[in-house]
Coordinates of C-alpha atoms in Angstrom, one line a residue:
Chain A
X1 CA -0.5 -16.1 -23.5
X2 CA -0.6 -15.8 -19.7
X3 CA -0.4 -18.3 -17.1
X4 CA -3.6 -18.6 -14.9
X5 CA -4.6 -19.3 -11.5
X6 CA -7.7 -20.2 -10.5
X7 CA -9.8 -19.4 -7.2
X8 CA -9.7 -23.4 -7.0
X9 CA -6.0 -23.6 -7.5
X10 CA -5.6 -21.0 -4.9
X11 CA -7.5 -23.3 -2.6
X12 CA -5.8 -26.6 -3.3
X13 CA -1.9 -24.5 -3.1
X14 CA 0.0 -25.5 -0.3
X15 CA -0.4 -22.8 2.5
X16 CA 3.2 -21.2 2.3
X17 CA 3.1 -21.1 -1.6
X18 CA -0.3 -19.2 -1.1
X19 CA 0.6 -16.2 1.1
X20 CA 4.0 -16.1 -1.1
X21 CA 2.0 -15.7 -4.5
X22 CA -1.1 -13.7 -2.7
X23 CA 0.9 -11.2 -0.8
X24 CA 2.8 -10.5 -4.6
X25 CA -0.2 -10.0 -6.7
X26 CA -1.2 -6.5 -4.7
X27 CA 1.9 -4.9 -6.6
X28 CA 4.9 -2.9 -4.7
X29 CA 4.1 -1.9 -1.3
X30 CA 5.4 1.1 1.2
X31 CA 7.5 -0.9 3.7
X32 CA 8.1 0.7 7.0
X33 CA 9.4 -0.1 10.8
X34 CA 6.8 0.8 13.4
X35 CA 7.9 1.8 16.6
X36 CA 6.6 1.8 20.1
X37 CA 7.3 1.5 23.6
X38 CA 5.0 0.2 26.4
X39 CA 3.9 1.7 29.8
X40 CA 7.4 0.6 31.4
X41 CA 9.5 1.5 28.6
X42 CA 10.5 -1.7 26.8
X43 CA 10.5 -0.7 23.1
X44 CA 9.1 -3.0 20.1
X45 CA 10.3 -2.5 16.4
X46 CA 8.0 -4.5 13.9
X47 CA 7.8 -4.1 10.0
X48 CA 4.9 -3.8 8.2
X49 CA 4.0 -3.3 4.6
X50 CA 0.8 -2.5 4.6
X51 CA 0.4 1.0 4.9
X52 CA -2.2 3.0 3.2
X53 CA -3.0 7.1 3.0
X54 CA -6.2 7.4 4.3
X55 CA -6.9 11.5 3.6
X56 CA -4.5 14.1 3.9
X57 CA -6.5 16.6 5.9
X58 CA -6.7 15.4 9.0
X59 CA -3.5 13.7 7.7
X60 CA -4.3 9.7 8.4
X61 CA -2.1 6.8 7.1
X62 CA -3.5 3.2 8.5
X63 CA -2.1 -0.1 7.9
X64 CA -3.5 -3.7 8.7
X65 CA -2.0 -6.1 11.4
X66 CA -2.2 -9.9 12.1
X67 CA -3.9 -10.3 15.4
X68 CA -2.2 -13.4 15.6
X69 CA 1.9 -12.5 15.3
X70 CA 4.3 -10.6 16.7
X71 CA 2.9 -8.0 15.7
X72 CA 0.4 -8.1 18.6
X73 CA 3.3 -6.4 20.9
X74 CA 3.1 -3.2 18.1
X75 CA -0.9 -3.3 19.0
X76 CA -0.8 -3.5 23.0
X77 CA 1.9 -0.8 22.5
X78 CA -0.2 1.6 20.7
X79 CA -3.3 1.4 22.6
X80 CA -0.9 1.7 25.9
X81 CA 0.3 4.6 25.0
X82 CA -1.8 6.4 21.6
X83 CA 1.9 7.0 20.1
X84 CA 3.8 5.0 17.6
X85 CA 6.2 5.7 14.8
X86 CA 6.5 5.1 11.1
X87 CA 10.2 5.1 9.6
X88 CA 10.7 4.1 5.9
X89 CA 13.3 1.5 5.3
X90 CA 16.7 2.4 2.9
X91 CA 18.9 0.0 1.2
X92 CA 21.4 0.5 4.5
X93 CA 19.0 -0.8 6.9
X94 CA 16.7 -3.5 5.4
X95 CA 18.4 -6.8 5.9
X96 CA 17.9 -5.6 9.8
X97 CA 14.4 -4.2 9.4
X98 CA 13.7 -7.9 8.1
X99 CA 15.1 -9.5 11.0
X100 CA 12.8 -7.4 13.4
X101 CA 10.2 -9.9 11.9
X102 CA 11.5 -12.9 13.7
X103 CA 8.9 -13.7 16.7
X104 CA 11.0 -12.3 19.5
X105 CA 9.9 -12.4 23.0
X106 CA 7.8 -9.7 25.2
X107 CA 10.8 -8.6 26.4
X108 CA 13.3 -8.5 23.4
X109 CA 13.7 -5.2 22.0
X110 CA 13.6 -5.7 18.3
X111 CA 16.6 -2.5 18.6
X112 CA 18.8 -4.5 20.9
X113 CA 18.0 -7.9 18.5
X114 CA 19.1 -6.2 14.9
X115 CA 21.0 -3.5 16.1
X116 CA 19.1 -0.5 14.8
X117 CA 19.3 2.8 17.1
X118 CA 16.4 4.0 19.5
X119 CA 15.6 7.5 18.4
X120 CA 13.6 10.0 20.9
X121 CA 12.7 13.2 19.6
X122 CA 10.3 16.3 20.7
X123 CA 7.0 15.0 22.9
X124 CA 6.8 11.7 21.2
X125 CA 6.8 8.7 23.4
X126 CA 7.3 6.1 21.1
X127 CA 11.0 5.8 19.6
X128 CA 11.7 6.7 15.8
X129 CA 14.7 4.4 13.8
X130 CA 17.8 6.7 14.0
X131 CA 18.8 4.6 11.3
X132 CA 15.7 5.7 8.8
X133 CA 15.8 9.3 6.3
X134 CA 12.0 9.5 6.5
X135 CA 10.5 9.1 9.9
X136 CA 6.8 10.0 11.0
X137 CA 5.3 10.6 14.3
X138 CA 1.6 9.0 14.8
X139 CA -1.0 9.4 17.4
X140 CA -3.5 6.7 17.5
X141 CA -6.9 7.6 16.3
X142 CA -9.2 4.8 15.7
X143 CA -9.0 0.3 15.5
X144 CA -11.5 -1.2 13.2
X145 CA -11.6 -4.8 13.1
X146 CA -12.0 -6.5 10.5
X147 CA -14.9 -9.4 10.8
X148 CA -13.9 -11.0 7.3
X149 CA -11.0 -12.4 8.3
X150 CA -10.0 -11.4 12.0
X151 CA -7.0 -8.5 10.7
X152 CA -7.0 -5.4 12.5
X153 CA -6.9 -1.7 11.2
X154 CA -5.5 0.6 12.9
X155 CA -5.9 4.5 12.0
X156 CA -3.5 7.1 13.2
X157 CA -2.9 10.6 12.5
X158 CA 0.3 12.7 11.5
X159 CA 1.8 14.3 14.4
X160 CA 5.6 15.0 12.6
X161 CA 7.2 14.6 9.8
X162 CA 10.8 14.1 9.4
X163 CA 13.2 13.8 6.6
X164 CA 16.6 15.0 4.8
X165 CA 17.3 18.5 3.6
X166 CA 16.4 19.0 0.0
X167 CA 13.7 16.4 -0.4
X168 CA 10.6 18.1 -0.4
X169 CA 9.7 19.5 -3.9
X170 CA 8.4 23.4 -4.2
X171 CA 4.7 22.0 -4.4
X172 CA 5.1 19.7 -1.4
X173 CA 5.9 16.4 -3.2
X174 CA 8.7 14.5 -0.8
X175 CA 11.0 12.5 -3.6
X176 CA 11.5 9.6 -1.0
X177 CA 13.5 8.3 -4.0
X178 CA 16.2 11.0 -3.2
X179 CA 16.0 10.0 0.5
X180 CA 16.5 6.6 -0.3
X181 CA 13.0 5.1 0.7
X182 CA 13.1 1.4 -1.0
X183 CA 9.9 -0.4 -1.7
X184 CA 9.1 -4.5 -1.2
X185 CA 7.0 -7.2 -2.7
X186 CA 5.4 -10.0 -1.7
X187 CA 7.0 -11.5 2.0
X188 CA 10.5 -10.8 1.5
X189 CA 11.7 -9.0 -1.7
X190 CA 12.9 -5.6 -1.6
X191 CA 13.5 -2.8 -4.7
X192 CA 14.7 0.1 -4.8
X193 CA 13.4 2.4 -7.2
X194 CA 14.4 4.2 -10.5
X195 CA 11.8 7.2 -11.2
X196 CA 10.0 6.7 -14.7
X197 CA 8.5 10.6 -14.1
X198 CA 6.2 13.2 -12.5
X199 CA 3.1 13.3 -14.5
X200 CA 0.5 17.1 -14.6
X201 CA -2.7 17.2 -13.0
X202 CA -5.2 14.8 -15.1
X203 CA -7.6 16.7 -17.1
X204 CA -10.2 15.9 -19.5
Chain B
X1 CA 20.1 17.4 11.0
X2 CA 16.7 16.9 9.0
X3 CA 13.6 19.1 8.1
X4 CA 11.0 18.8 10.3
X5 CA 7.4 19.7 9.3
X6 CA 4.9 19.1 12.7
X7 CA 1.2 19.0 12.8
X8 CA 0.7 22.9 13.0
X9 CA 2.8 23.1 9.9
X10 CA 0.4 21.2 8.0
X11 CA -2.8 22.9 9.6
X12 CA -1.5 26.3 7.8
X13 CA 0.0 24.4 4.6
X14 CA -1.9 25.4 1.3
X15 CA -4.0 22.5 0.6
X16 CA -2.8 21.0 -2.6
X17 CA 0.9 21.3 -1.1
X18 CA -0.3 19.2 1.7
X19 CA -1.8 16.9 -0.4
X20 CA 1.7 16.4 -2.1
X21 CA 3.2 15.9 1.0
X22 CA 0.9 13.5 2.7
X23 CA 0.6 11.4 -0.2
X24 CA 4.2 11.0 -0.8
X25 CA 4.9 10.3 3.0
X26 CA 3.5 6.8 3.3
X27 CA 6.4 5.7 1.0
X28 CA 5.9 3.7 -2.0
X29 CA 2.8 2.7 -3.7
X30 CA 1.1 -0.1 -5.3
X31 CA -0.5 1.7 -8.1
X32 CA -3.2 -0.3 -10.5
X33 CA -5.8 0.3 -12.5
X34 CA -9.1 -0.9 -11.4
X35 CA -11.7 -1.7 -14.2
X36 CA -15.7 -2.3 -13.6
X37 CA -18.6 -2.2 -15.8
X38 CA -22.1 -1.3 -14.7
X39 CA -25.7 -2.8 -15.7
X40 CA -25.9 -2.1 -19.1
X41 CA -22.3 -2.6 -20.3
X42 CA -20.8 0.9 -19.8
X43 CA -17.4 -0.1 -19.2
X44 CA -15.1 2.4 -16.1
X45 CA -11.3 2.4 -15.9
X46 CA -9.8 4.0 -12.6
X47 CA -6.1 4.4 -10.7
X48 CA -5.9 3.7 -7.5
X49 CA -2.6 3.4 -5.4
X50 CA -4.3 2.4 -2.1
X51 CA -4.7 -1.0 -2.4
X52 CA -3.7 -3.4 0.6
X53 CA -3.5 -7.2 1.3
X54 CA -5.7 -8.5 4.0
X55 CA -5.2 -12.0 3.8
X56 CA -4.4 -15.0 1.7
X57 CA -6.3 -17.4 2.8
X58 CA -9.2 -16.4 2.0
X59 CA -7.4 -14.5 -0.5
X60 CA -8.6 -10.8 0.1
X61 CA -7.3 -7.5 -1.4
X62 CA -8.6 -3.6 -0.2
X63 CA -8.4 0.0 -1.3
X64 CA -9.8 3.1 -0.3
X65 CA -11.9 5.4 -2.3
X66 CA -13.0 9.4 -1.5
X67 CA -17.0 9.0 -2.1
X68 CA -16.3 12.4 -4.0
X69 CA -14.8 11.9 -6.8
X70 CA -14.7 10.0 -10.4
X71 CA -14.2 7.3 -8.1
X72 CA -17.8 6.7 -7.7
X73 CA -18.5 5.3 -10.6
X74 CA -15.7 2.7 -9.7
X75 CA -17.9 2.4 -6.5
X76 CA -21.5 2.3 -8.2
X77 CA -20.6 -0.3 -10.6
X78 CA -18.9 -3.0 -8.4
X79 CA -22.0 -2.7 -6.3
X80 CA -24.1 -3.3 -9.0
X81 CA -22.7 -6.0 -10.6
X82 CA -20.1 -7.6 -7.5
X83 CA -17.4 -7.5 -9.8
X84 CA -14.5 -6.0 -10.6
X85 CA -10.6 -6.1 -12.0
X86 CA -7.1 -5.1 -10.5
X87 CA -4.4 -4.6 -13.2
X88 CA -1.2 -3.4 -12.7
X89 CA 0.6 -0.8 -14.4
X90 CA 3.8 -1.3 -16.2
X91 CA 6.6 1.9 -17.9
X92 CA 4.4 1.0 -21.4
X93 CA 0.9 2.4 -20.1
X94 CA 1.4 4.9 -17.1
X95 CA 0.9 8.0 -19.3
X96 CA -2.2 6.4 -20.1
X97 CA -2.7 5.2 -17.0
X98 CA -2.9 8.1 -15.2
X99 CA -5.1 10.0 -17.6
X100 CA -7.7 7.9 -16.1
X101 CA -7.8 10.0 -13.3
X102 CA -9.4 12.8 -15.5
X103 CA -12.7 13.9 -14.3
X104 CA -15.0 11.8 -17.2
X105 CA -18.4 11.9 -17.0
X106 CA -20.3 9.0 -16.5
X107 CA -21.2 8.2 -20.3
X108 CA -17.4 8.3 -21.5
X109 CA -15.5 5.4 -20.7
X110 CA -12.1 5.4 -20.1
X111 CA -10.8 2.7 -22.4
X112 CA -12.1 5.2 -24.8
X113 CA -10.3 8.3 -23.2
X114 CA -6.9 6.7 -22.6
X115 CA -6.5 4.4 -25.4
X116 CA -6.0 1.1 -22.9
X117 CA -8.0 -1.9 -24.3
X118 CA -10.8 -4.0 -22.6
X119 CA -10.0 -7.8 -22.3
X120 CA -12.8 -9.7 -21.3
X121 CA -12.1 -13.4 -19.9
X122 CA -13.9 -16.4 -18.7
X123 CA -16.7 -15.5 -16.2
X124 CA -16.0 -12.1 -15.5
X125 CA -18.5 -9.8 -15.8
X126 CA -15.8 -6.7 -15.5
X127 CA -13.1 -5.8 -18.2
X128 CA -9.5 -6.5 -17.8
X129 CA -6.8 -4.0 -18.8
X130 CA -5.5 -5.7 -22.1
X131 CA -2.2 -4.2 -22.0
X132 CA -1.4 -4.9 -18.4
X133 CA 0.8 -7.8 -17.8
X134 CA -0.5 -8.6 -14.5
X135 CA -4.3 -8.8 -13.6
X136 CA -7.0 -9.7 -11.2
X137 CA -10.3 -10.8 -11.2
X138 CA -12.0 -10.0 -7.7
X139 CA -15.6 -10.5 -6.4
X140 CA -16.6 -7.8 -4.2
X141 CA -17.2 -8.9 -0.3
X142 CA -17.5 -5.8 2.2
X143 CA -17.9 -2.3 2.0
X144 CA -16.4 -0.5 5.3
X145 CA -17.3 3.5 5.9
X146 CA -14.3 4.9 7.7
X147 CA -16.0 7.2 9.5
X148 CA -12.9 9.6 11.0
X149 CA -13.6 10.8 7.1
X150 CA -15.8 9.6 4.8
X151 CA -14.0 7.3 3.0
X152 CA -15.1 3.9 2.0
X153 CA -13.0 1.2 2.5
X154 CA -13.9 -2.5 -0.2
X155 CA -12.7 -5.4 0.0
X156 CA -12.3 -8.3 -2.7
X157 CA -11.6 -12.0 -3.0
X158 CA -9.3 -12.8 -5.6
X159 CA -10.9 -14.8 -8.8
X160 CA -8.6 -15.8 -11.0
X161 CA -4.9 -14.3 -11.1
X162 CA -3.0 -14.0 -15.0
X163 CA 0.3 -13.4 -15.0
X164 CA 3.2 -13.6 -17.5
X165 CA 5.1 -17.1 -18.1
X166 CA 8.5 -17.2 -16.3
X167 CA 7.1 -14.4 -13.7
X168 CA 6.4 -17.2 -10.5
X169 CA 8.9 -19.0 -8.4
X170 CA 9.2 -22.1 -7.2
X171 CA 8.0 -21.0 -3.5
X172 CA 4.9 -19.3 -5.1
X173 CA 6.4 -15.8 -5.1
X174 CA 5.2 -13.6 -8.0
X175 CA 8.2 -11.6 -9.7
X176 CA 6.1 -8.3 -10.5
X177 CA 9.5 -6.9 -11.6
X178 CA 10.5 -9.2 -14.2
X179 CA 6.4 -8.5 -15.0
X180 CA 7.4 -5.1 -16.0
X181 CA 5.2 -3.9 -13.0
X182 CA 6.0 -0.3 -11.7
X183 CA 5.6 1.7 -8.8
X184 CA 4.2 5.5 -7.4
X185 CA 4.8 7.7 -4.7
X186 CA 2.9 10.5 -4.2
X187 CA -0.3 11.7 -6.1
X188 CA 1.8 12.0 -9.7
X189 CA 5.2 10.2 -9.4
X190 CA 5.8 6.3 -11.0
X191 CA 9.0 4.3 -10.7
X192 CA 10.4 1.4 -11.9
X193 CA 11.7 -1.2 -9.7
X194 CA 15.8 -2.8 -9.1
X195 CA 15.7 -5.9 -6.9
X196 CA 18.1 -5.9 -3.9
X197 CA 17.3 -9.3 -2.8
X198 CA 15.1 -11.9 -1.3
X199 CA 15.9 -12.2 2.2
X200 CA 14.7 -15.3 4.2
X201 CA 12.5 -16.1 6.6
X202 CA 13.5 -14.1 9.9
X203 CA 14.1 -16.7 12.9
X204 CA 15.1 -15.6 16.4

């Protein structure tokens, strides 16, 4: 027998309880630093966890901000500049990659607040988390907003791809479980994981 | 020192390589199985591991479908009948699970195929997923065309959410873990999860 919640007990919930037990429900989610810098060079670290693969060729990942948070400084930055990065989180570095989500001032570096490392590397404008195995490069592609409830997409495409030696499978699979990648739930909880198994091409 | 793959590295890849790749570099995945049914009770059972929170209040869930695939009848149904299931996956049904992703045709079902069971409860027009410990009922709200490459974009407002006894905390926070519910990465890879810890909420 399962417990059940209703769309009526979901109204009458008390407003913290409700984004704690809403934000679970989705399952385990990719949870990643974003970073950018803005015209002047004053660098903003944010974590999301709602990143999604949009197609692999172009190569597009998006994920979904809050128009209305800290995360706004992540948004001016990327349409400032059309660069931002993506670095996964590791058991080493997630107590400070959760800290980055406290609503820090304009001009508070979330780097200098939880002490993670500025890293610059090739052409790309934003910084990347020293601190992080697997670290993208993103140029900005496309903002949809989203009417229903005021969140914003934002669309970017792969530019580089970083990560350790001896991760990336013959067939291209990346085992971020070898490069220590860690996954979250809900607003706060963070795993890491223990691989079940590879599974063959579907057939009929 | 790590491996760095760039943007004209994945131009020349061989396509199902970069498929690997791309998929496995947004990090981890919630992966679910999404069940529909269409007009005259043909029952459809899909994976999908691109499913995003947009909000809790209203409570509003995406994912992301290629308009090219078995997918579409996932797509076809909810539109005909604005209703549709999430069910997460757990270490007993992933085999299963990810059979779905078989190219069926339209007049097999994939309860049938894979074994899984159709639950059907209250009002819901769509079947549940009997053997998945976590489960929700969603009414389909908006359809977005991402036009950068032709894939479709739905979003759903959460029903009614079933979960196991024991599974929700105090502060609303669902325990998928102790719900048995796993993780991928990747096109092919599923993980369990091991907790590190619930951090609080980040102050300046």
């Amino acid at each position: 027998m399962k417990v059940q919640i209703t769309a009526s007990d979901l109204i009458q919930m008390e407003q913290r309880k409700r984004a704690h037990l809403i934000n679970s429900v989705g399952g385990f989610k990719s949870v990643c630093l974003i970073g950018t810098v803005d015209k002047i060079g004053q660098t903003n670290l944010a974590i999301f966890s709602s990143i999604v693969h949009i197609g692999a060729n172009p190569p597009l990942i998006s994920f979904i901000m809050r128009p209305d948070s800290v995360e706004r400084h992540t948004l001016a930055n990327i349409l400032e500049t059309g660069s931002y990065t993506i670095n996964h989180l590791n058991a080493s570095i997630y107590e400070q990659a959760h800290q980055s989500s406290a609503r820090y001032a304009k001009e508070v570096s979330e780097f200098d607040a939880t002490g993670l490392s500025a890293e610059y590397k090739g052409n790309c404008k934003a910084p990347f988390v020293k601190e992080s195995n697997v670290q993208l490069e993103l140029d900005f592609k496309q903002r949809i907003d989203l009417t229903i409830n005021n969140t914003i997409m934002i669309i970017g495409e792969i530019k580089n791809i970083y990560f350790p030696e001896g991760c990336m499978q013959e067939d291209g699979f990346l085992d971020i479980e070898k490069a220590g990648t860690i996954t979250c739930s809900g607003l706060d909880s963070y795993h890491l994981s223990k691989s079940l198994a590879r599974l063959p091409y579907a057939k009929v």
